PDB file of C-alpha atoms and ligand atoms in Angstrom:
ATOM      1  CA  UNK Q 297       0.781  29.283  10.208  1.00 94.00           C
ATOM      2  CA  UNK Q 298      -2.282  29.059   8.004  1.00 97.00           C
ATOM      3  CA  UNK Q 299      -3.040  27.311   4.736  1.00 98.00           C
ATOM      4  CA  UNK Q 300      -6.108  27.685   2.567  1.00 98.00           C
ATOM      5  CA  UNK Q 301      -7.520  24.953   0.315  1.00 98.00           C
ATOM      6  CA  UNK Q 302     -10.089  24.865  -2.484  1.00 98.00           C
ATOM      7  CA  UNK Q 303     -12.331  21.966  -3.418  1.00 98.00           C
ATOM      8  CA  UNK Q 304     -14.769  21.481  -6.265  1.00 98.00           C
ATOM      9  CA  UNK Q 305     -16.876  18.555  -7.454  1.00 97.00           C
ATOM     10  CA  UNK Q 306     -19.734  17.794  -9.828  1.00 97.00           C
ATOM     11  CA  UNK Q 307     -21.963  14.729 -10.092  1.00 97.00           C
ATOM     12  CA  UNK Q 308     -24.570  13.730 -12.611  1.00 97.00           C
ATOM     13  CA  UNK Q 309     -28.118  13.459 -11.246  1.00 97.00           C
ATOM     14  CA  UNK Q 310     -29.984  10.245 -12.059  1.00 97.00           C
ATOM     15  CA  UNK Q 311     -33.218   8.598 -10.898  1.00 96.00           C
ATOM     16  CA  UNK Q 312     -33.279   6.058  -8.064  1.00 93.00           C
ATOM     17  CA  UNK Q 313     -30.301   7.501  -6.220  1.00 95.00           C
ATOM     18  CA  UNK Q 314     -30.399   9.402  -2.908  1.00 95.00           C
ATOM     19  CA  UNK Q 315     -29.591  13.106  -3.086  1.00 97.00           C
ATOM     20  CA  UNK Q 316     -26.871  13.407  -0.448  1.00 97.00           C
ATOM     21  CA  UNK Q 317     -25.383  16.745   0.537  1.00 98.00           C
ATOM     22  CA  UNK Q 318     -22.868  16.862   3.371  1.00 98.00           C
ATOM     23  CA  UNK Q 319     -24.215  13.627   4.818  1.00 98.00           C
ATOM     24  CA  UNK Q 320     -27.848  14.766   4.731  1.00 98.00           C
ATOM     25  CA  UNK Q 321     -30.294  12.941   2.454  1.00 97.00           C
ATOM     26  CA  UNK Q 322     -32.601  15.525   0.898  1.00 97.00           C
ATOM     27  CA  UNK Q 323     -35.911  14.448  -0.669  1.00 96.00           C
ATOM     28  CA  UNK Q 324     -35.558  14.780  -4.455  1.00 95.00           C
ATOM     29  CA  UNK Q 325     -36.637  12.921  -7.587  1.00 94.00           C
ATOM     30  CA  UNK Q 326     -33.003  12.275  -8.519  1.00 96.00           C
ATOM     31  CA  UNK Q 327     -29.690  11.837  -6.759  1.00 96.00           C
ATOM     32  CA  UNK Q 328     -25.994  11.829  -7.489  1.00 95.00           C
ATOM     33  CA  UNK Q 329     -24.550   9.107  -9.654  1.00 94.00           C
ATOM     34  CA  UNK Q 330     -21.260   7.958  -8.201  1.00 89.00           C
ATOM     35  CA  UNK Q 331     -19.111   5.043  -7.133  1.00 84.00           C
ATOM     36  CA  UNK Q 332     -19.501   6.050  -3.487  1.00 88.00           C
ATOM     37  CA  UNK Q 333     -22.778   7.512  -2.223  1.00 91.00           C
ATOM     38  CA  UNK Q 334     -21.988  10.437  -4.543  1.00 94.00           C
ATOM     39  CA  UNK Q 335     -22.114  13.127  -1.853  1.00 97.00           C
ATOM     40  CA  UNK Q 336     -20.855  16.019  -3.952  1.00 98.00           C
ATOM     41  CA  UNK Q 337     -20.339  18.400  -1.034  1.00 98.00           C
ATOM     42  CA  UNK Q 338     -18.446  15.894   1.107  1.00 98.00           C
ATOM     43  CA  UNK Q 339     -16.146  15.286  -1.877  1.00 97.00           C
ATOM     44  CA  UNK Q 340     -15.487  18.996  -2.393  1.00 98.00           C
ATOM     45  CA  UNK Q 341     -14.671  19.381   1.315  1.00 98.00           C
ATOM     46  CA  UNK Q 342     -12.254  16.432   1.153  1.00 98.00           C
ATOM     47  CA  UNK Q 343     -10.398  18.101  -1.719  1.00 98.00           C
ATOM     48  CA  UNK Q 344     -10.318  21.437   0.116  1.00 98.00           C
ATOM     49  CA  UNK Q 345      -8.773  19.778   3.188  1.00 98.00           C
ATOM     50  CA  UNK Q 346      -6.273  17.669   1.245  1.00 98.00           C
ATOM     51  CA  UNK Q 347      -5.414  20.666  -0.928  1.00 98.00           C
ATOM     52  CA  UNK Q 348      -4.800  22.985   2.014  1.00 98.00           C
ATOM     53  CA  UNK Q 349      -2.453  20.416   3.567  1.00 97.00           C
ATOM     54  CA  UNK Q 350      -0.860  19.701   0.147  1.00 97.00           C
ATOM     55  CA  UNK Q 351      -1.506  15.985   0.620  1.00 97.00           C
ATOM     56  CA  UNK Q 352      -3.028  15.245  -2.781  1.00 95.00           C
ATOM     57  CA  UNK Q 353      -6.626  14.813  -3.848  1.00 95.00           C
ATOM     58  CA  UNK Q 354      -9.636  12.601  -3.310  1.00 93.00           C
ATOM     59  CA  UNK Q 355      -8.890  10.420  -6.335  1.00 91.00           C
ATOM     60  CA  UNK Q 356      -5.530   9.406  -4.877  1.00 91.00           C
ATOM     61  CA  UNK Q 357      -6.890   8.654  -1.411  1.00 90.00           C
ATOM     62  CA  UNK Q 358     -10.089   6.929  -2.524  1.00 89.00           C
ATOM     63  CA  UNK Q 359      -9.625   5.672  -6.099  1.00 86.00           C
ATOM     64  CA  UNK Q 360     -13.012   5.360  -7.841  1.00 80.00           C
ATOM     65  CA  UNK Q 361     -12.061   1.949  -9.253  1.00 81.00           C
ATOM     66  CA  UNK Q 362     -11.389   0.492  -5.773  1.00 81.00           C
ATOM     67  CA  UNK Q 363     -14.179  -1.914  -4.703  1.00 83.00           C
ATOM     68  CA  UNK Q 364     -13.976  -0.851  -1.037  1.00 81.00           C
ATOM     69  CA  UNK Q 365     -15.422   2.576  -1.893  1.00 78.00           C
ATOM     70  CA  UNK Q 366     -18.486   1.146  -3.669  1.00 79.00           C
ATOM     71  CA  UNK Q 367     -21.494   2.943  -2.164  1.00 79.00           C
ATOM     72  CA  UNK Q 368     -19.204   4.223   0.612  1.00 85.00           C
ATOM     73  CA  UNK Q 369     -20.578   6.758   3.072  1.00 92.00           C
ATOM     74  CA  UNK Q 370     -18.720   9.880   2.002  1.00 95.00           C
ATOM     75  CA  UNK Q 371     -18.781  11.255   5.564  1.00 97.00           C
ATOM     76  CA  UNK Q 372     -16.608   8.278   6.473  1.00 96.00           C
ATOM     77  CA  UNK Q 373     -14.244   9.206   3.638  1.00 96.00           C
ATOM     78  CA  UNK Q 374     -14.262  12.809   4.886  1.00 97.00           C
ATOM     79  CA  UNK Q 375     -13.426  11.732   8.439  1.00 97.00           C
ATOM     80  CA  UNK Q 376     -10.581   9.539   7.125  1.00 96.00           C
ATOM     81  CA  UNK Q 377      -9.198  12.362   4.976  1.00 97.00           C
ATOM     82  CA  UNK Q 378      -9.324  14.810   7.879  1.00 98.00           C
ATOM     83  CA  UNK Q 379      -7.541  12.284  10.105  1.00 97.00           C
ATOM     84  CA  UNK Q 380      -4.700  12.310   7.549  1.00 97.00           C
ATOM     85  CA  UNK Q 381      -4.662  16.097   7.584  1.00 97.00           C
ATOM     86  CA  UNK Q 382      -4.631  16.177  11.401  1.00 97.00           C
ATOM     87  CA  UNK Q 383      -1.799  13.638  11.479  1.00 96.00           C
ATOM     88  CA  UNK Q 384       0.330  16.315   9.797  1.00 96.00           C
ATOM     89  CA  UNK Q 385      -0.401  18.691  12.674  1.00 96.00           C
ATOM     90  CA  UNK Q 386      -3.140  20.665  10.908  1.00 97.00           C
ATOM     91  CA  UNK Q 387      -6.434  21.729  12.475  1.00 97.00           C
ATOM     92  CA  UNK Q 388      -9.405  22.988  10.495  1.00 98.00           C
ATOM     93  CA  UNK Q 389     -10.352  26.550  11.451  1.00 98.00           C
ATOM     94  CA  UNK Q 390     -13.417  27.033   9.253  1.00 98.00           C
ATOM     95  CA  UNK Q 391     -15.139  25.821   6.142  1.00 98.00           C
ATOM     96  CA  UNK Q 392     -17.196  27.780   3.609  1.00 98.00           C
ATOM     97  CA  UNK Q 393     -19.211  25.876   1.001  1.00 98.00           C
ATOM     98  CA  UNK Q 394     -21.442  26.343  -2.009  1.00 98.00           C
ATOM     99  CA  UNK Q 395     -23.939  23.804  -3.310  1.00 98.00           C
ATOM    100  CA  UNK Q 396     -25.172  24.652  -6.812  1.00 98.00           C
ATOM    101  CA  UNK Q 397     -28.271  22.933  -8.165  1.00 97.00           C
ATOM    102  CA  UNK Q 398     -31.531  23.968  -9.759  1.00 96.00           C
ATOM    103  CA  UNK Q 399     -33.698  21.898  -7.408  1.00 94.00           C
ATOM    104  CA  UNK Q 400     -34.269  21.109  -4.597  1.00 94.00           C
ATOM    105  CA  UNK Q 401     -33.719  24.221  -2.515  1.00 94.00           C
ATOM    106  CA  UNK Q 402     -30.761  23.856  -0.150  1.00 96.00           C
ATOM    107  CA  UNK Q 403     -31.757  26.530   2.361  1.00 96.00           C
ATOM    108  CA  UNK Q 404     -34.330  24.431   4.284  1.00 97.00           C
ATOM    109  CA  UNK Q 405     -31.588  21.827   4.829  1.00 97.00           C
ATOM    110  CA  UNK Q 406     -28.736  24.207   5.500  1.00 97.00           C
ATOM    111  CA  UNK Q 407     -28.640  23.879   9.270  1.00 97.00           C
ATOM    112  CA  UNK Q 408     -28.766  20.083   9.087  1.00 98.00           C
ATOM    113  CA  UNK Q 409     -25.909  20.065   6.560  1.00 98.00           C
ATOM    114  CA  UNK Q 410     -23.830  22.469   8.673  1.00 98.00           C
ATOM    115  CA  UNK Q 411     -24.411  20.317  11.762  1.00 98.00           C
ATOM    116  CA  UNK Q 412     -23.541  17.125   9.885  1.00 98.00           C
ATOM    117  CA  UNK Q 413     -20.243  18.479   8.535  1.00 98.00           C
ATOM    118  CA  UNK Q 414     -19.384  20.131  11.865  1.00 98.00           C
ATOM    119  CA  UNK Q 415     -19.947  16.880  13.743  1.00 98.00           C
ATOM    120  CA  UNK Q 416     -17.845  14.887  11.274  1.00 98.00           C
ATOM    121  CA  UNK Q 417     -14.996  17.400  11.523  1.00 98.00           C
ATOM    122  CA  UNK Q 418     -15.329  18.111  15.283  1.00 96.00           C
ATOM    123  CA  UNK Q 419     -16.015  21.780  14.570  1.00 96.00           C
ATOM    124  CA  UNK Q 420     -18.530  24.187  16.050  1.00 94.00           C
ATOM    125  CA  UNK Q 421     -21.469  24.621  13.617  1.00 89.00           C
ATOM    126  CA  UNK Q 422     -20.571  28.314  13.535  1.00 96.00           C
ATOM    127  CA  UNK Q 423     -17.302  27.396  11.788  1.00 98.00           C
ATOM    128  CA  UNK Q 424     -19.147  25.775   8.862  1.00 98.00           C
ATOM    129  CA  UNK Q 425     -21.187  27.733   6.321  1.00 98.00           C
ATOM    130  CA  UNK Q 426     -23.192  26.276   3.445  1.00 98.00           C
ATOM    131  CA  UNK Q 427     -24.872  28.366   0.761  1.00 98.00           C
ATOM    132  CA  UNK Q 428     -27.237  27.199  -1.951  1.00 98.00           C
ATOM    133  CA  UNK Q 429     -27.031  28.672  -5.451  1.00 98.00           C
ATOM    134  CA  UNK Q 430     -28.487  27.963  -8.890  1.00 97.00           C
ATOM    135  CA  UNK Q 431     -27.273  28.481 -12.454  1.00 97.00           C
ATOM    136  CA  UNK Q 432     -30.581  30.200 -13.267  1.00 97.00           C
ATOM    137  CA  UNK Q 433     -31.499  27.482 -15.738  1.00 96.00           C
ATOM    138  CA  UNK Q 434     -28.250  27.620 -17.694  1.00 97.00           C
ATOM    139  CA  UNK Q 435     -25.915  24.746 -18.497  1.00 97.00           C
ATOM    140  CA  UNK Q 436     -25.980  21.159 -17.252  1.00 96.00           C
ATOM    141  CA  UNK Q 437     -26.565  22.138 -13.617  1.00 97.00           C
ATOM    142  CA  UNK Q 438     -29.253  24.622 -14.612  1.00 96.00           C
ATOM    143  CA  UNK Q 439     -31.012  21.945 -16.661  1.00 96.00           C
ATOM    144  CA  UNK Q 440     -31.081  19.675 -13.613  1.00 96.00           C
ATOM    145  CA  UNK Q 441     -28.607  17.167 -15.058  1.00 97.00           C
ATOM    146  CA  UNK Q 442     -25.945  17.704 -12.390  1.00 98.00           C
ATOM    147  CA  UNK Q 443     -25.148  19.135  -8.978  1.00 98.00           C
ATOM    148  CA  UNK Q 444     -21.966  21.017  -8.185  1.00 98.00           C
ATOM    149  CA  UNK Q 445     -20.229  21.898  -4.918  1.00 98.00           C
ATOM    150  CA  UNK Q 446     -17.349  24.134  -3.946  1.00 98.00           C
ATOM    151  CA  UNK Q 447     -15.544  24.403  -0.609  1.00 98.00           C
ATOM    152  CA  UNK Q 448     -12.829  26.546   0.904  1.00 98.00           C
ATOM    153  CA  UNK Q 449     -11.033  25.335   4.021  1.00 98.00           C
ATOM    154  CA  UNK Q 450      -8.618  27.179   6.307  1.00 98.00           C
ATOM    155  CA  UNK Q 451      -6.091  25.082   8.224  1.00 98.00           C
ATOM    156  CA  UNK Q 452      -3.912  26.185  11.115  1.00 98.00           C
ATOM    157  CA  UNK Q 453      -0.742  24.613  12.486  1.00 94.00           C
ATOM    158  CA  UNK Q 454       1.594  25.685  15.230  1.00 83.00           C
ATOM    159  CA  UNK Q 455       4.354  27.382  13.251  1.00 70.00           C
ATOM    160  CA  UNK Q 456       7.939  26.230  13.026  1.00 65.00           C
ATOM    161  CA  UNK Q 457      10.696  28.428  11.588  1.00 53.00           C
ATOM    162  CA  UNK Q 458      11.439  25.918   8.808  1.00 55.00           C
ATOM    163  CA  UNK Q 459       7.830  25.538   7.703  1.00 58.00           C
ATOM    164  CA  UNK Q 460       7.261  26.323   4.062  1.00 55.00           C
TER     165      UNK Q 460
HETATM  166 ZN1   ZN T 615     -17.510  13.293  -6.137  1.00 61.66          ZN
END
């Protein structure tokens, strides 16, 4: 059987923080504010995985007030979340992602981001897609105040007749 999950996240952009997308640090004049490293795409993928498996959300697994997640590497959080998903018998089939920001351009970093997520999730890079978008200058993301990410994940599990 298959299950699909949706993830979304947004982080404010502030000076003197790294701009981390899917585990890749992209040169930029600002980066994500956050309790962890602020990796907006990793967080959206975590919610897509947890959502598809109906296990909860990132805030329950990694509470922002918990000191152990201070400046945490979000790829480590992603690997831990996927381990929980796998422990329920689920396997990730593919991942499709959007990163929405005015600058910098995501395309030059796309292959590195795909490879980073694929390695973390033990997937072939061909099973991970990442697209960059903008808000064409509109709203908080368009004004460069924030970066947003969305992810859709498909999980597969060997079916049992009583699965719901
Ligand atoms: Zn986040």
